XYZ file of C-alpha atoms in Angstrom:
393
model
C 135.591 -110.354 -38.844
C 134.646 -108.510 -35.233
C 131.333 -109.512 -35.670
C 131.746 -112.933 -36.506
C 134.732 -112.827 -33.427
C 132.040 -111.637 -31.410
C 129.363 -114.458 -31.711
C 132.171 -116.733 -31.760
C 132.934 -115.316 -28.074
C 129.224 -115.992 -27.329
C 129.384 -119.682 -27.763
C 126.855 -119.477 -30.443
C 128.853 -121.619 -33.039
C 129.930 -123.816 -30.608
C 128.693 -126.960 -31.510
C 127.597 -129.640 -28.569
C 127.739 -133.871 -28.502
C 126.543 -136.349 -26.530
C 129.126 -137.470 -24.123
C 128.516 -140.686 -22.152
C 130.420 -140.944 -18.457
C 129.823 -144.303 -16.297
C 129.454 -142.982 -13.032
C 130.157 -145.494 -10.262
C 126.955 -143.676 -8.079
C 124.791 -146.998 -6.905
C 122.088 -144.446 -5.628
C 121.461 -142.431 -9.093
C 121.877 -146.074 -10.512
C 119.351 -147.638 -8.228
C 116.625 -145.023 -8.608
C 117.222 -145.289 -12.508
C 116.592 -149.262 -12.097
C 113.255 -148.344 -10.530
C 111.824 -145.647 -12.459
C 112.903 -147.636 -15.253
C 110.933 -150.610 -13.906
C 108.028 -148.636 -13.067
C 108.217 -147.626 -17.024
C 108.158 -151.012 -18.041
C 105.213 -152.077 -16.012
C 103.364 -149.473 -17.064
C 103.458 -149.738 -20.739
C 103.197 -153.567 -20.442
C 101.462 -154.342 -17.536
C 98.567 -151.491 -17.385
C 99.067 -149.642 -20.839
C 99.400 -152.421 -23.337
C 97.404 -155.363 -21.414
C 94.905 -154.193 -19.131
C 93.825 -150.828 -21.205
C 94.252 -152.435 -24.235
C 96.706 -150.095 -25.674
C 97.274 -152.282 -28.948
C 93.686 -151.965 -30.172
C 92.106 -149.517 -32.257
C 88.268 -148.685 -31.118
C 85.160 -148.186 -31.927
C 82.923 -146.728 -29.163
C 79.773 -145.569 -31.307
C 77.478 -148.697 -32.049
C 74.714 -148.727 -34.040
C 72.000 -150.147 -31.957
C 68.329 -151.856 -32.035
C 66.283 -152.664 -29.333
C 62.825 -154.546 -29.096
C 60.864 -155.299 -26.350
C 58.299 -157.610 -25.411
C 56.206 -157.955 -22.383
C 54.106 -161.215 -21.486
C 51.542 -162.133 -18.644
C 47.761 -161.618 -17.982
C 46.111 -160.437 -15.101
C 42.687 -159.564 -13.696
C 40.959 -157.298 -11.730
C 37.522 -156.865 -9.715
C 36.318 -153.177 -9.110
C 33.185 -151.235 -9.231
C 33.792 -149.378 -11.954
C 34.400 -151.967 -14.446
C 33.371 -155.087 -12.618
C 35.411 -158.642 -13.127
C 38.000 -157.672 -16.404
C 41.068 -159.447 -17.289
C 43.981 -157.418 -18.714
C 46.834 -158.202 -21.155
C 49.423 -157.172 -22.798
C 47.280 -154.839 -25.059
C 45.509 -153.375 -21.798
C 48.965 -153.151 -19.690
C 52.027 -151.854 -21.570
C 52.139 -148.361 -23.308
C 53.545 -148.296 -25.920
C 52.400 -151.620 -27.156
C 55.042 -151.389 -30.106
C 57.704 -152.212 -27.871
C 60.794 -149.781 -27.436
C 63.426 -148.968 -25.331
C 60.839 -147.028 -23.032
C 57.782 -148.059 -22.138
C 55.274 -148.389 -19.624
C 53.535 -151.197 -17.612
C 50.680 -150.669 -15.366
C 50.378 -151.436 -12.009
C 47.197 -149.619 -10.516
C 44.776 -147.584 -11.580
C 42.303 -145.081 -11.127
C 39.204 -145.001 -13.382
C 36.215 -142.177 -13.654
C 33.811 -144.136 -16.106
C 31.164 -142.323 -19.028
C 31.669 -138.623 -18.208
C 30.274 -135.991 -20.314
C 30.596 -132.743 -20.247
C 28.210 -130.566 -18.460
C 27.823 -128.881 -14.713
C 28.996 -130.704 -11.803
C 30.208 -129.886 -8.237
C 34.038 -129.750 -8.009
C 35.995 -132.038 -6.060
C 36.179 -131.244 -2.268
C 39.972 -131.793 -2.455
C 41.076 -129.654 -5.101
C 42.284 -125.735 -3.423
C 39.831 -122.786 -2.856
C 36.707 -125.484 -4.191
C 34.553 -125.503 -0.777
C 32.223 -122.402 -0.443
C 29.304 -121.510 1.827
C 27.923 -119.142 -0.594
C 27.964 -118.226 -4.070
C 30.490 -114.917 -3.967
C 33.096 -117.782 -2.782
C 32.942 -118.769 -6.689
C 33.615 -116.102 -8.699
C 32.573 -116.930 -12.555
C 34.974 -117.705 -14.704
C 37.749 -118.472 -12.465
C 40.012 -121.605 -12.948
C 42.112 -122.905 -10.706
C 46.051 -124.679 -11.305
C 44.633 -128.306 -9.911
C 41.300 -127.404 -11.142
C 38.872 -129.661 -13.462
C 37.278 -127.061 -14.934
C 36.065 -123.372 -15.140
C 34.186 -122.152 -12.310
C 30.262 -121.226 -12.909
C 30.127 -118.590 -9.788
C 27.395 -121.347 -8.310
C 27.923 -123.004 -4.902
C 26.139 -126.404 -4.691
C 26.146 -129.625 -2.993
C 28.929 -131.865 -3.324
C 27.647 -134.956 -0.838
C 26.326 -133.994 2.850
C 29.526 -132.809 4.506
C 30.787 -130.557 1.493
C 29.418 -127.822 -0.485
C 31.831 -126.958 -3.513
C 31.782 -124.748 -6.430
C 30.422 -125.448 -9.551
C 32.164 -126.021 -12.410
C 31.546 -126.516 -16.191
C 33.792 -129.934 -16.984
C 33.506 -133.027 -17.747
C 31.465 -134.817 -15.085
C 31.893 -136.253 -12.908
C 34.984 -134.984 -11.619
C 37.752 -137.262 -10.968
C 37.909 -138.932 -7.662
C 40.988 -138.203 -5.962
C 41.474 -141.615 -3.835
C 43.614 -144.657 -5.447
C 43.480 -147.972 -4.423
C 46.022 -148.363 -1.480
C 46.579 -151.871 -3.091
C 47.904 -152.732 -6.403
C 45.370 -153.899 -8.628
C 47.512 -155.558 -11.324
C 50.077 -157.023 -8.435
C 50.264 -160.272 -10.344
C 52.750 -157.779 -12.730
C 55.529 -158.572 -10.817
C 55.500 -162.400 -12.646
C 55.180 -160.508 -15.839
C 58.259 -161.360 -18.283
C 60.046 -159.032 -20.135
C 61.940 -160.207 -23.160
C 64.813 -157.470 -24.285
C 65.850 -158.435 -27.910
C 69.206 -156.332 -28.927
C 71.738 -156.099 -31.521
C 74.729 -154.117 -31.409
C 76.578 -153.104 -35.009
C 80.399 -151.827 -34.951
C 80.710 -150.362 -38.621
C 84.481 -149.664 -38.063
C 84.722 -153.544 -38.155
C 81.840 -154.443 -39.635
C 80.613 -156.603 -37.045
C 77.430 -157.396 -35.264
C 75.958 -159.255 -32.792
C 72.873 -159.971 -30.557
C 72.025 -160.669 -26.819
C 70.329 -163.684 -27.688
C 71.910 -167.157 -27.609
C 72.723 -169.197 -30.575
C 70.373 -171.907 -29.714
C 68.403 -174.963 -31.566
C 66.477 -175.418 -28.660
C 62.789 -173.380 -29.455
C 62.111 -173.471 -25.981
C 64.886 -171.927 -24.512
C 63.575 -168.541 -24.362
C 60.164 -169.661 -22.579
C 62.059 -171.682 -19.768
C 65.119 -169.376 -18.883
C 65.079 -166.291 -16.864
C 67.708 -164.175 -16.577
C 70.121 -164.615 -13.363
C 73.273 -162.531 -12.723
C 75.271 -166.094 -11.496
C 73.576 -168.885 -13.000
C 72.169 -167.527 -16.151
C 73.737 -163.997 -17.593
C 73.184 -163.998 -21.088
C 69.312 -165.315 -20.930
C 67.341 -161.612 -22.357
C 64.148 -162.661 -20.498
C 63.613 -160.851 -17.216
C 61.117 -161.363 -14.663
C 59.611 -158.098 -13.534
C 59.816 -158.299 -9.682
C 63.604 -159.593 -10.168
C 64.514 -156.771 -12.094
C 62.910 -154.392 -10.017
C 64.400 -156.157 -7.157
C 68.216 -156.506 -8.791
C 67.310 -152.039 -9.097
C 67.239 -151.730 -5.547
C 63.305 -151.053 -4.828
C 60.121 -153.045 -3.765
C 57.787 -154.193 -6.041
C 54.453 -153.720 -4.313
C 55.610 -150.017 -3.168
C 56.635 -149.144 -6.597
C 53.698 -150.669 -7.860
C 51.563 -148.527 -5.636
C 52.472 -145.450 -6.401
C 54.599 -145.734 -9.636
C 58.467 -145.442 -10.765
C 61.134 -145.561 -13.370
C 63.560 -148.203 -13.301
C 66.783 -147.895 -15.551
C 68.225 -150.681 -17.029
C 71.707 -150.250 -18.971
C 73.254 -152.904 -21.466
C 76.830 -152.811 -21.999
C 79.029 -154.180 -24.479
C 82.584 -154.737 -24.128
C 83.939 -156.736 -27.114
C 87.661 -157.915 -27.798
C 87.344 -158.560 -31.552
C 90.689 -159.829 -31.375
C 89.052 -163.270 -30.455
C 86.990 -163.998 -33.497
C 83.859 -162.127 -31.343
C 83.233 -165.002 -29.023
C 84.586 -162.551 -26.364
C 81.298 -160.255 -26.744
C 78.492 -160.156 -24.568
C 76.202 -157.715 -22.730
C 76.565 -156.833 -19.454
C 72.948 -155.529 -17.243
C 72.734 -153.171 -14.403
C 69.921 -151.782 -13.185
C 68.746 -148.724 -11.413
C 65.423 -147.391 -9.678
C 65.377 -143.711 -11.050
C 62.620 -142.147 -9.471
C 59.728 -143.041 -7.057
C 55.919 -142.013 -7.982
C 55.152 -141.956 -12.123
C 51.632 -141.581 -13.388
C 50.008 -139.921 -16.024
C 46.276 -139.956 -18.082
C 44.428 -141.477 -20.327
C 41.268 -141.825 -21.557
C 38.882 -143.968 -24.582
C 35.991 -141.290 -26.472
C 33.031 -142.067 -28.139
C 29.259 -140.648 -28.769
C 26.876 -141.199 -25.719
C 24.397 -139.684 -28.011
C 23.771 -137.703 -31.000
C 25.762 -134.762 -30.291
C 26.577 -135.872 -27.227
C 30.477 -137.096 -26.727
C 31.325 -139.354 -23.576
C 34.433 -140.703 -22.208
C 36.216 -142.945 -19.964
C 39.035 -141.410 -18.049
C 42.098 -143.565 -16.781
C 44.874 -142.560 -14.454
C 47.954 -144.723 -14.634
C 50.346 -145.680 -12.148
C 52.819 -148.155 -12.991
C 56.758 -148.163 -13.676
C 58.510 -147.085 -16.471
C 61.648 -148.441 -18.020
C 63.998 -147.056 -19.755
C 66.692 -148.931 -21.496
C 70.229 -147.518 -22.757
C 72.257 -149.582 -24.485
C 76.114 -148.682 -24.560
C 79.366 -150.300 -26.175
C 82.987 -150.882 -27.287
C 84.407 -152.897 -29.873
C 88.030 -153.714 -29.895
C 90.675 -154.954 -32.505
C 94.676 -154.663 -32.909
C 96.179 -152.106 -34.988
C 99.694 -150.894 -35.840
C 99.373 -147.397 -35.051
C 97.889 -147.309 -31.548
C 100.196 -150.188 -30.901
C 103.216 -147.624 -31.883
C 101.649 -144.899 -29.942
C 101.985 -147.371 -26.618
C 105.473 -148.256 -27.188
C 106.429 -145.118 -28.007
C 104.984 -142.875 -25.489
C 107.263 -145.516 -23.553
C 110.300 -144.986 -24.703
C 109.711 -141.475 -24.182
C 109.063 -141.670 -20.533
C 112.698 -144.002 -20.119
C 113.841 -140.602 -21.514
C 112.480 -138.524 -18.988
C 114.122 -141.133 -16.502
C 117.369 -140.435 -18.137
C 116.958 -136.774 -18.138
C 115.666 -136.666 -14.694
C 118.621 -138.944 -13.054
C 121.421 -136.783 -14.750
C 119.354 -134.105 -13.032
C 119.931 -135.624 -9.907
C 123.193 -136.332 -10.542
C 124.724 -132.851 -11.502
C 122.620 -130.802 -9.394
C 122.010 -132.696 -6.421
C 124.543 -135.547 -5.454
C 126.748 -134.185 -2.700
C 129.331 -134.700 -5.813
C 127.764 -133.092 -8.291
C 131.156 -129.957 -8.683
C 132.720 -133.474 -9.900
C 130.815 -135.162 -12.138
C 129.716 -131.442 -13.987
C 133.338 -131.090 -14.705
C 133.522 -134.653 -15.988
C 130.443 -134.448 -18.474
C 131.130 -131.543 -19.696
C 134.487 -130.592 -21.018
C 135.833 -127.939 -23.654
C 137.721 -129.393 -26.270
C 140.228 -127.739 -28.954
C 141.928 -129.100 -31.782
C 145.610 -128.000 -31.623
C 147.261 -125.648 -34.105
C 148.868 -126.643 -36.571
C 152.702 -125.015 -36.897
C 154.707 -125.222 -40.227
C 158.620 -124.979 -39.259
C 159.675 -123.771 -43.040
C 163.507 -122.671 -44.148
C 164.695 -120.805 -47.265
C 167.858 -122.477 -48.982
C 169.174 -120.631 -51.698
C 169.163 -122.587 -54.656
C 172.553 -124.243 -56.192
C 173.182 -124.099 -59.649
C 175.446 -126.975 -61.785
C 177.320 -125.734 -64.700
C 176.265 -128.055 -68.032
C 179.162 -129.074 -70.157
C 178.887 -127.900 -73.733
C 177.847 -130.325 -76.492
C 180.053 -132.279 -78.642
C 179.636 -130.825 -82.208
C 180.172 -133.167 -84.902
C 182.432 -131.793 -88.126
């Protein structure tokens, strides 16, 4: 019984209830209004309408993307005289993918073979006077090929080292004007289709249209015409934040990113993709060249290198749709924050309020049941003589 006295005395068997007191405070009462307000916009306002908080999502679309690149253009250098170039010629890949690559100037070194040949005059440590300035065998970084410890003639300013390669070198100089500028009228037509297996629902960029020539007479306009998928190159390159004939010059890579935001909740006629573009990088180029035999045993080659800009597409998305359980996560996570409210105002108002001695010793009281007290007498008892029975002769 001490023991049990003693955790008695500690107040751990005490047993606590709530133990509601209307407090005539209008300041605790007013900032209670207002947190609770600022709840209740919250969870409706932001929470529940603008975030969506009611809808269950799917943020990991499958996606397909094909792309298609039209136009024809022609060019007139010595190398390879008067040649028109299409789309075969122009874009690389010519499969058509979310990356790919259209030419906009070139630099061509036609039928080279290999052999010895003077190196270029503008690659490092290639000019010599004299034949210990080429030692054999040595090769530079930017070099075309292996040194033959020769020095010859390169033209009659330069004497370079020779070199075994294939010759004749490249020629370092590029055209300082595009030769395929009539690119930026090029069309590009992005074809894409977006798949939310959660909901089992698809959909494509392309308009549901029985018009056939729809796709050859819009082009794509942020204001007038969002949801056309053909792009005219300059635009886009334009709408990315760069110049066409300087990128065309010299190269680039131009982003362009199609969201989806879809609402489901609508029957999917609120779903559509949404384009921004980016320029990336400025200067992109890279080689190429076509093989065959010369000869018997002799192989030849015509070497390309290809500036031009190169797009890469990502396609992102969200699908949307009501469900019970986020919808009870909202609401809920809302009721528990006008909890906190609660908890914070009586806070405020035992701890803080000038009166706060007062309204302590009004919330919480100790209460006792009274003892009960029995009030008991003895009386000794009283006992009634019986008379004796009649007995019958």
């Amino acid at each position: 019984m001490g023991s049990l006295g003693a955790v008695a005395g500690w107040g751990l068997l005490d047993y606590k209830t709530e133990k509601y007191v209307m407090t005539r405070n209008w300041r605790v009462g007013a900032l209670q209004r207002l947190f609770q307000l600022g709840v209740v916009t919250y969870v409706v306002g932001w929470a529940l309408l603008a975030k969506k908080g009611y809808q269950e999502w799917d943020m990991d679309p499958q996606i397909s993307v094909i792309t298609k690149l039209k136009g024809v253009s022609v060019t007139q250098i010595k190398e390879l005289g008067n040649r028109l170039w299409d789309v075969a010629d122009f874009v690389k890949p010519p499969q058509g993918e979310n990356v790919f690559f259209l030419v906009t100037n070139f630099l061509v070194t036609p039928t080279q073979v290999q052999g010895r040949c003077p190196e270029h005059p503008s690659v490092p440590l290639a000019n010599c006077w004299a034949d210990e300035d080429c030692p054999e065998g040595e090769m530079g970084t930017h070099s075309h090929g292996i040194k033959t410890g020769q020095c010859v003639v390169f033209n009659g300013t330069h004497r370079t080292c020779e070199i075994q390669s294939w010759c004749p070198v490249e020629n370092g100089t590029v055209s300082m004007r595009p030769l395929l500028i009539q690119a930026e009228n090029f069309t590009l037509l992005i074809k894409n289709t977006v798949t939310f297996s959660k909901f089992n629902f698809s959909k494509t960029n392309s308009l549901d249209t029985w018009d056939a020539a729809y796709f050859k007479q819009c082009r794509y306009d942020p204001l007038s015409s969002p949801y056309c998928p053909v792009f005219r190159i300059g635009d886009l390159v334009t709408a990315a934040g760069g110049d066409f004939k300087d990128l065309a010059l010299m190269g680039g890579t131009v982003s362009i990113r199609v969201h989806w935001d879809c609402d489901l909740d609508t029957g999917g006629s609120d779903c559509w993709p949404h384009y921004s573009f980016q320029l990336q990088e400025r200067s992109y180029n890279f080689r190429t060249a076509s093989h065959w035999w010369e000869a018997p045993g002799v192989e030849a080659r015509s070497l390309l290198k290809l500036y031009g800009i190169r797009f890469d597409i990502l396609v992102t998305g969200q699908a949307g749709k009501f469900g019970l359980i986020p919808t009870a996560i909202t609401v809920g996570t809302g009721a528990a924050w006008l909890g906190v409210v609660t908890f914070l105002c009586d806070l405020l108002l035992l701890y803080v309020d000038r009166e706060a001695h007062f309204y302590w010793r009004t919330k919480y009281e100790e209460a006792k049941a009274p003892k009960a007290t029995a009030n008991l007498s003895w009386t000794k008892p009283v006992f009634t003589p019986t008379s004796p029975a009649v007995q019958m002769p």
